[in-house]
XYZ file of C-alpha atoms in Angstrom:
364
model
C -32.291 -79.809 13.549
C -29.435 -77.010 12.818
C -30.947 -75.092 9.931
C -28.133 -73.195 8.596
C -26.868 -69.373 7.105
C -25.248 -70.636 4.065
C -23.168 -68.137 2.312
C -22.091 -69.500 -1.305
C -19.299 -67.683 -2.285
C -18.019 -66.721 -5.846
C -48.685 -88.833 -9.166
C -48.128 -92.873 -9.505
C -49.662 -94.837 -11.863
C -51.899 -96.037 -9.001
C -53.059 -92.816 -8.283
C -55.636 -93.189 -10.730
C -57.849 -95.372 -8.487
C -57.823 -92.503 -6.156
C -59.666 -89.940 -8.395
C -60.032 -86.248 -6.735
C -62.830 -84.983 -8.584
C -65.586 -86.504 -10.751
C -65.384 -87.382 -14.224
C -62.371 -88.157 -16.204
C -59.473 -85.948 -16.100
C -57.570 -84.895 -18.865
C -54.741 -86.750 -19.830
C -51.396 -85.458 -18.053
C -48.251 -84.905 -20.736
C -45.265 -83.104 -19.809
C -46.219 -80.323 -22.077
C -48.913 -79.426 -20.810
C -48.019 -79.659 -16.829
C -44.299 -79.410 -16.759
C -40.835 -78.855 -18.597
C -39.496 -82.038 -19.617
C -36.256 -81.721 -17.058
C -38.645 -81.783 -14.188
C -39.915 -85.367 -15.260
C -35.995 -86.900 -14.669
C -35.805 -85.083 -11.207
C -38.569 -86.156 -9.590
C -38.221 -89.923 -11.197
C -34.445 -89.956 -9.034
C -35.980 -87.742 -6.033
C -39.489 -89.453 -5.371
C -38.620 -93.130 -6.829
C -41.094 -92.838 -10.026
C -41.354 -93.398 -13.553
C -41.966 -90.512 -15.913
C -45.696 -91.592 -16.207
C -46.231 -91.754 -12.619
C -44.316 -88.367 -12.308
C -46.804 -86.898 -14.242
C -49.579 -88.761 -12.970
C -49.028 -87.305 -9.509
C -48.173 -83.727 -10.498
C -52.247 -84.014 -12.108
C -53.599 -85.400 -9.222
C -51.907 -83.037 -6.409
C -53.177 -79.972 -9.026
C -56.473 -81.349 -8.388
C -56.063 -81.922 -4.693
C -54.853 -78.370 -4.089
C -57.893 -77.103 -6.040
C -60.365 -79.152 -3.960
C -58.529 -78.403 -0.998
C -59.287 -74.289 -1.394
C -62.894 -74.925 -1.898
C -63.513 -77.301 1.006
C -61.982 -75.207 3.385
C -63.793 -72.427 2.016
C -67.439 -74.464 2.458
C -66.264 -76.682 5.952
C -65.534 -72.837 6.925
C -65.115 -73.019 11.333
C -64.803 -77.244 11.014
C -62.203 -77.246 8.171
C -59.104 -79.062 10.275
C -56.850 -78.861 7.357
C -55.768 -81.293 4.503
C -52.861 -83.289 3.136
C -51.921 -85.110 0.228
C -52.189 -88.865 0.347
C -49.970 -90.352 -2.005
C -51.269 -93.764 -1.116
C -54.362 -92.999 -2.452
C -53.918 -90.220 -4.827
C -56.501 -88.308 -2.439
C -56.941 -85.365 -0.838
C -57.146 -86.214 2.885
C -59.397 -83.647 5.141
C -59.519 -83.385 8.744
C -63.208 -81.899 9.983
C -63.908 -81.050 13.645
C -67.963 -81.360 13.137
C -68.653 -85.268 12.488
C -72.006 -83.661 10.549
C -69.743 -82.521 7.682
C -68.288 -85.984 6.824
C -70.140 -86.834 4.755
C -69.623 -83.659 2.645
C -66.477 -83.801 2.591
C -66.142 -87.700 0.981
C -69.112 -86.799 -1.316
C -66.781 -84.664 -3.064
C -64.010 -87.256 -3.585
C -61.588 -86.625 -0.702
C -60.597 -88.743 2.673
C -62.451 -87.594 5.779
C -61.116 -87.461 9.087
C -62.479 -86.366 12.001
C -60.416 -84.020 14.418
C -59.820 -82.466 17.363
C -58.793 -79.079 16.288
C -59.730 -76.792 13.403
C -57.178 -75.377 11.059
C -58.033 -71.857 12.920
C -56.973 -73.045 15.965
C -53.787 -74.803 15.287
C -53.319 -71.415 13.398
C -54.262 -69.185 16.717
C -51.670 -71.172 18.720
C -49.034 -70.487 16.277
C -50.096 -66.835 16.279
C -49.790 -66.800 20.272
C -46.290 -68.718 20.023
C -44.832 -66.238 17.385
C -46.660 -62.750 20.146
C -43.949 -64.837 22.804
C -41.080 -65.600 20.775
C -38.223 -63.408 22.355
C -39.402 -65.667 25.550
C -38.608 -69.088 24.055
C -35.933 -70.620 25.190
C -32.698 -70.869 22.586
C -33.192 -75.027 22.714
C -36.553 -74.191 21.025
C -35.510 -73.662 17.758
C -39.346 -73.396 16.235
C -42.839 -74.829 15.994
C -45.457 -75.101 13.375
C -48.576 -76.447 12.039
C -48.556 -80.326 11.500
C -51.646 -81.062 10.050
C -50.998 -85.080 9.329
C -50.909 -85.156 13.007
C -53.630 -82.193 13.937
C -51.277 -80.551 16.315
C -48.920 -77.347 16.139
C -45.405 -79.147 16.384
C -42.780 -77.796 18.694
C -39.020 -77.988 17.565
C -36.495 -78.483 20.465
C -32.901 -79.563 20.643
C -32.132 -83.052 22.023
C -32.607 -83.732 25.434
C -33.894 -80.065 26.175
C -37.512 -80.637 25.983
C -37.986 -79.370 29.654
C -37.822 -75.897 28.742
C -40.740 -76.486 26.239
C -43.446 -75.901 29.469
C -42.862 -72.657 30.866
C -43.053 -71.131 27.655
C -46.269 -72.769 26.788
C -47.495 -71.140 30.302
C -46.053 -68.115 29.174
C -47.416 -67.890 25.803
C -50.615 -69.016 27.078
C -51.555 -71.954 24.504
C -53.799 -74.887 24.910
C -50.687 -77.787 25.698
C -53.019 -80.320 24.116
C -52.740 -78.658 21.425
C -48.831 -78.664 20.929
C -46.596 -81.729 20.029
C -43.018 -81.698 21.077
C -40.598 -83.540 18.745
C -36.495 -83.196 19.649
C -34.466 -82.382 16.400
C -31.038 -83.064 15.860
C -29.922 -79.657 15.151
C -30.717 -76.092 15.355
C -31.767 -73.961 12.043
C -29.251 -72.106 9.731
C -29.889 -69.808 6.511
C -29.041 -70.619 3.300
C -27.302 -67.926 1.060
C -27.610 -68.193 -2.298
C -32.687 -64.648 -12.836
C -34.545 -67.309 -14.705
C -35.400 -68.963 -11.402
C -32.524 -70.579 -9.719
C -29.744 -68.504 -11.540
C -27.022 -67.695 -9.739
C -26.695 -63.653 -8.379
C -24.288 -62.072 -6.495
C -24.766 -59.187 -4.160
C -22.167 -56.508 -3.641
C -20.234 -58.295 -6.235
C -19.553 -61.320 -2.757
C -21.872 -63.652 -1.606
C -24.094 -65.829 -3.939
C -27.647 -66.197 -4.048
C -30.524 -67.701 -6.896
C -33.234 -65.997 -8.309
C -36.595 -66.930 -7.269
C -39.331 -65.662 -9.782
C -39.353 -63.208 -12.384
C -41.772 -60.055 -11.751
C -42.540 -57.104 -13.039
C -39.527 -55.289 -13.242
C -36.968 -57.536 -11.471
C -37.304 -60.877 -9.587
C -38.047 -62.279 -5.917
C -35.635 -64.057 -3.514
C -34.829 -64.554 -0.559
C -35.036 -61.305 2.252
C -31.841 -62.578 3.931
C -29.518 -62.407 0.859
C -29.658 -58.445 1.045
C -29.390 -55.496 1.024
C -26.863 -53.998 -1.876
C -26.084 -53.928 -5.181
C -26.238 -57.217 -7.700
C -24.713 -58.666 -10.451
C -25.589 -61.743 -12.711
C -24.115 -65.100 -13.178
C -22.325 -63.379 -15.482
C -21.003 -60.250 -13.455
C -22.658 -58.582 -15.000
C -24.514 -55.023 -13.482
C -28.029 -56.443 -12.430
C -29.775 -53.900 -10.239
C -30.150 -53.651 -6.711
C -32.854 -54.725 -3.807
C -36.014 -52.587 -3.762
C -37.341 -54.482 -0.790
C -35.910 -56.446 1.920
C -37.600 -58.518 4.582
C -35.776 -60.374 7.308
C -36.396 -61.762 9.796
C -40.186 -61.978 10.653
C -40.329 -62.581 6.257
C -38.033 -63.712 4.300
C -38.568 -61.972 1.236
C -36.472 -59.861 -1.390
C -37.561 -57.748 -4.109
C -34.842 -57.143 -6.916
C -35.279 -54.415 -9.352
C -33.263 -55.247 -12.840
C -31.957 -52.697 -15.665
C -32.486 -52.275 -18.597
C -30.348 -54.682 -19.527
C -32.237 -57.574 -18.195
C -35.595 -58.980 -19.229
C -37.795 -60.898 -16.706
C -38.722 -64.393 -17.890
C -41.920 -66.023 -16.775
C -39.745 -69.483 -16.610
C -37.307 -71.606 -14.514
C -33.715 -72.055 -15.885
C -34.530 -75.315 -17.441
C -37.513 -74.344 -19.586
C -40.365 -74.834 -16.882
C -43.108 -72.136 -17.402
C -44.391 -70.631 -14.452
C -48.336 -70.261 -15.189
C -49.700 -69.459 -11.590
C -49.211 -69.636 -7.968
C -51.532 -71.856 -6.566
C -50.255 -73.478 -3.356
C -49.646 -77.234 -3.473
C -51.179 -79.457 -0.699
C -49.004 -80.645 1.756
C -47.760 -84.027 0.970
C -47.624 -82.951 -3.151
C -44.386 -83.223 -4.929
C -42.342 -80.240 -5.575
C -39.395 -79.291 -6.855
C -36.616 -76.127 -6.500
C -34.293 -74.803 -8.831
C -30.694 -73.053 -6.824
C -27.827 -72.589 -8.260
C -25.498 -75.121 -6.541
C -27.786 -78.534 -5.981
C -29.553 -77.182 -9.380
C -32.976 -79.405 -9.495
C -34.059 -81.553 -6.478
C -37.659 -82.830 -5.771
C -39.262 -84.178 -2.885
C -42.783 -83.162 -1.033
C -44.502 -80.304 0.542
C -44.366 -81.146 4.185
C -45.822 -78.623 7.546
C -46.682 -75.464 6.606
C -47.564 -71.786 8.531
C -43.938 -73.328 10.403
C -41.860 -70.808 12.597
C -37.934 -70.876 12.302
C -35.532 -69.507 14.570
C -32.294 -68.878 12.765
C -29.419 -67.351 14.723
C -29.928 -64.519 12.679
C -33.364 -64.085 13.845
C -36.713 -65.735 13.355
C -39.092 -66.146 10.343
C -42.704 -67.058 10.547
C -45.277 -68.641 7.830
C -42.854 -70.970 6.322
C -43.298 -74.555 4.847
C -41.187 -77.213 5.110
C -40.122 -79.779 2.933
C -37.875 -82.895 2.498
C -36.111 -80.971 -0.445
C -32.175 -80.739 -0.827
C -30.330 -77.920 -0.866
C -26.860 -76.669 -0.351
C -24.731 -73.488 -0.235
C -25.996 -71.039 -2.935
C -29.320 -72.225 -3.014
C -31.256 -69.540 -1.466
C -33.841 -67.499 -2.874
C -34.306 -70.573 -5.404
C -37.186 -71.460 -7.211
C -39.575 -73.854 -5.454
C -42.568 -74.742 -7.671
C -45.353 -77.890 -7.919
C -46.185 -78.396 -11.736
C -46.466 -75.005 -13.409
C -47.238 -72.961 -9.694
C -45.053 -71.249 -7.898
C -44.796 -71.699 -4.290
C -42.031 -69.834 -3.385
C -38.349 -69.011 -2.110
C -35.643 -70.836 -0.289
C -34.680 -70.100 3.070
C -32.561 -72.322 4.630
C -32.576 -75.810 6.009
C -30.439 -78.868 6.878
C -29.711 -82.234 5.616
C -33.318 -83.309 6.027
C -35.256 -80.445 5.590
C -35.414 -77.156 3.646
C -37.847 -74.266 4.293
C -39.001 -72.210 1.793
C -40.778 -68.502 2.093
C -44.380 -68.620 0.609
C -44.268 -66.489 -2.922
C -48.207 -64.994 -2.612
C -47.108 -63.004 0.834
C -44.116 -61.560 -0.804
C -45.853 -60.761 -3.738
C -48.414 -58.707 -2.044
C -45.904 -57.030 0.314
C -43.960 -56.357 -2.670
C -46.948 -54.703 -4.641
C -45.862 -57.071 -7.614
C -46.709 -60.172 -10.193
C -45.438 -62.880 -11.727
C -44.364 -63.167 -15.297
C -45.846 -65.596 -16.308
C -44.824 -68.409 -19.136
């Protein structure tokens, strides 16, 4: 999996028999849950019709919702969740068989699992302490909840080097899944969300989300100076984070006004974190809108440029220009584009680089 440095230059109908919560929910319209351009994109990018589109997007809002509160009562035995879009349920692994009942009296899928969501998380902490170790075939591991392991990224036909730096890093190998890739990761270069920018009046980059004051992208398109899609003067980066984050804070003049919206019309209300498997879509400003799903989050990626931690992957697209784009489930933000490849694109949660940032959304 080569996940690239790309500089650009110059819910289903049948989701309702899967209901997350009790009692009826309110009907879904795309006025309510999302800007009408949304509907079209993830109709071509997830195979639905508009009132399945908007089916899903209420179910996943539910599912993410449920999914903070379980973990929050399973505690210790909470061994993550995922979106099943079979079902239109939230599926939750548990590590105490006790609890399963709990956790399907409140509508979800229960699974029972080896290894709690702390854990899996604790091996990916003790991965990313050893990371100047890993070999350069290893090009990153993450949490894979579907599968209740931490997957391990390695190049084809180099998965013997993936042992002595579990030794070294001293994590519990059952814990760890090794799965060959077919390339190794890149960055992707690239304010409404998903305008274009350019920084030192060069390389092109898209606007993430609108804050106070400026707008969030992504760490790796600074440091300097920017200008708008229109050349003209923008601001400069306050903040820059890369690698480890992959986070930038741009602070606008006075002659720009940060908009709580995407550059097709969809209001950002929030920044609630979709489940994985839940649709989502980005806004860049080359590929413009593409949908697809929330796939393995808390993932480490080891760019040639360096490596970035806490990332989620999903099945995206995204080209040239792209980064620092919008991603966003509904009406919440998720959070910035990284980089990827042809079959998957990371994005840099927006909550952590709103906190390190000391800023907020504008919302819609």
């Amino acid at each position: 999996m080569k996940i690239t440095k790309l500089l650009g230059v110059a819910a289903t109908a049948a989701l309702a028999t899967g209901a997350l919560v009790t009692g009826t929910p309110a009907a879904a319209s795309s006025d309510t849950l999302l800007n009408q351009e949304m509907v079209p994109a993830l109709q071509r990018d997830l195979g639905l019709t508009a009132g399945q589109a908007l089916a899903r997007i209420q179910s996943e809002t539910a599912a993410g919702t449920l999914e903070q509160s379980l973990a929050s009562a399973l505690a210790g035995s909470f061994g993550g969740a995922s979106y099943n879009e079979a079902t239109g349920k939230l599926r939750v692994g548990v590590t105490d068989a006790a609890k399963l009942s709990q956790v399907l009296a409140s509508g979800a899928e229960a699974e029972l699992v080896r290894f709690s969501a702390a854990q899996l998380d604790s091996t990916v902490d003790k991965l990313n302490a050893g990371e100047r170790a890993a070999d350069g075939a290893i090009t990153g591991w993450g949490v894979d909840t579907k599968a209740n392991r931490v997957a391990l990224n390695v190049l084809p036909g180099k998965s013997g080097v993936v042992d002595s730096y579990l030794e070294k890093s001293g994590v519990d190998k059952t814990a760890v899944s090794v799965v060959e890739t077919t390339s190794a990761p890149t960055l992707k270069y690239d304010v409404r969300g998903g305008d274009a920018y350019y920084i030192n009046n060069s390389s092109r980059c898209s606007i993430g989300f609108s804050v106070n004051g400026g707008f969030l992208t992504a760490g790796h398109c600074g440091p300097g100076t920017v200008t708008g899609s229109n050349r003209v003067a923008m601001g400069s980066f306050a903040r820059v984070s890369f690698p480890t984050n992959d986070y930038g804070h741009v602070r606008v003049n006075s002659n720009w006004v940060p908009r709580g919206v995407i550059n097709n019309g969809t209001r950002v209300s929030g920044s609630n974190a979709a489940a994985t498997g839940a649709s989502v879509c980005k806004s860049g400003s080359t590929t413009g809108w593409t949908c697809g799903t929330v796939g393995a989050k808390n993932q480490t990626v080891r760019y040639a440029e360096g490596t970035v931690y806490g990332m989620t992957a999903t099945n995206v697209r995204s080209q040239a220009g792209d980064s620092g784009g919008s991603f966003i489930a509904g009406n919440q933000a998720q959070g910035m584009l990284s980089g990827g490849n042809s079959s998957v694109t990371y994005f840099f949660p927006v909550r952590p680089a709103l906190s390190a940032t000391g800023t907020t959304l504008v919302l819609g």
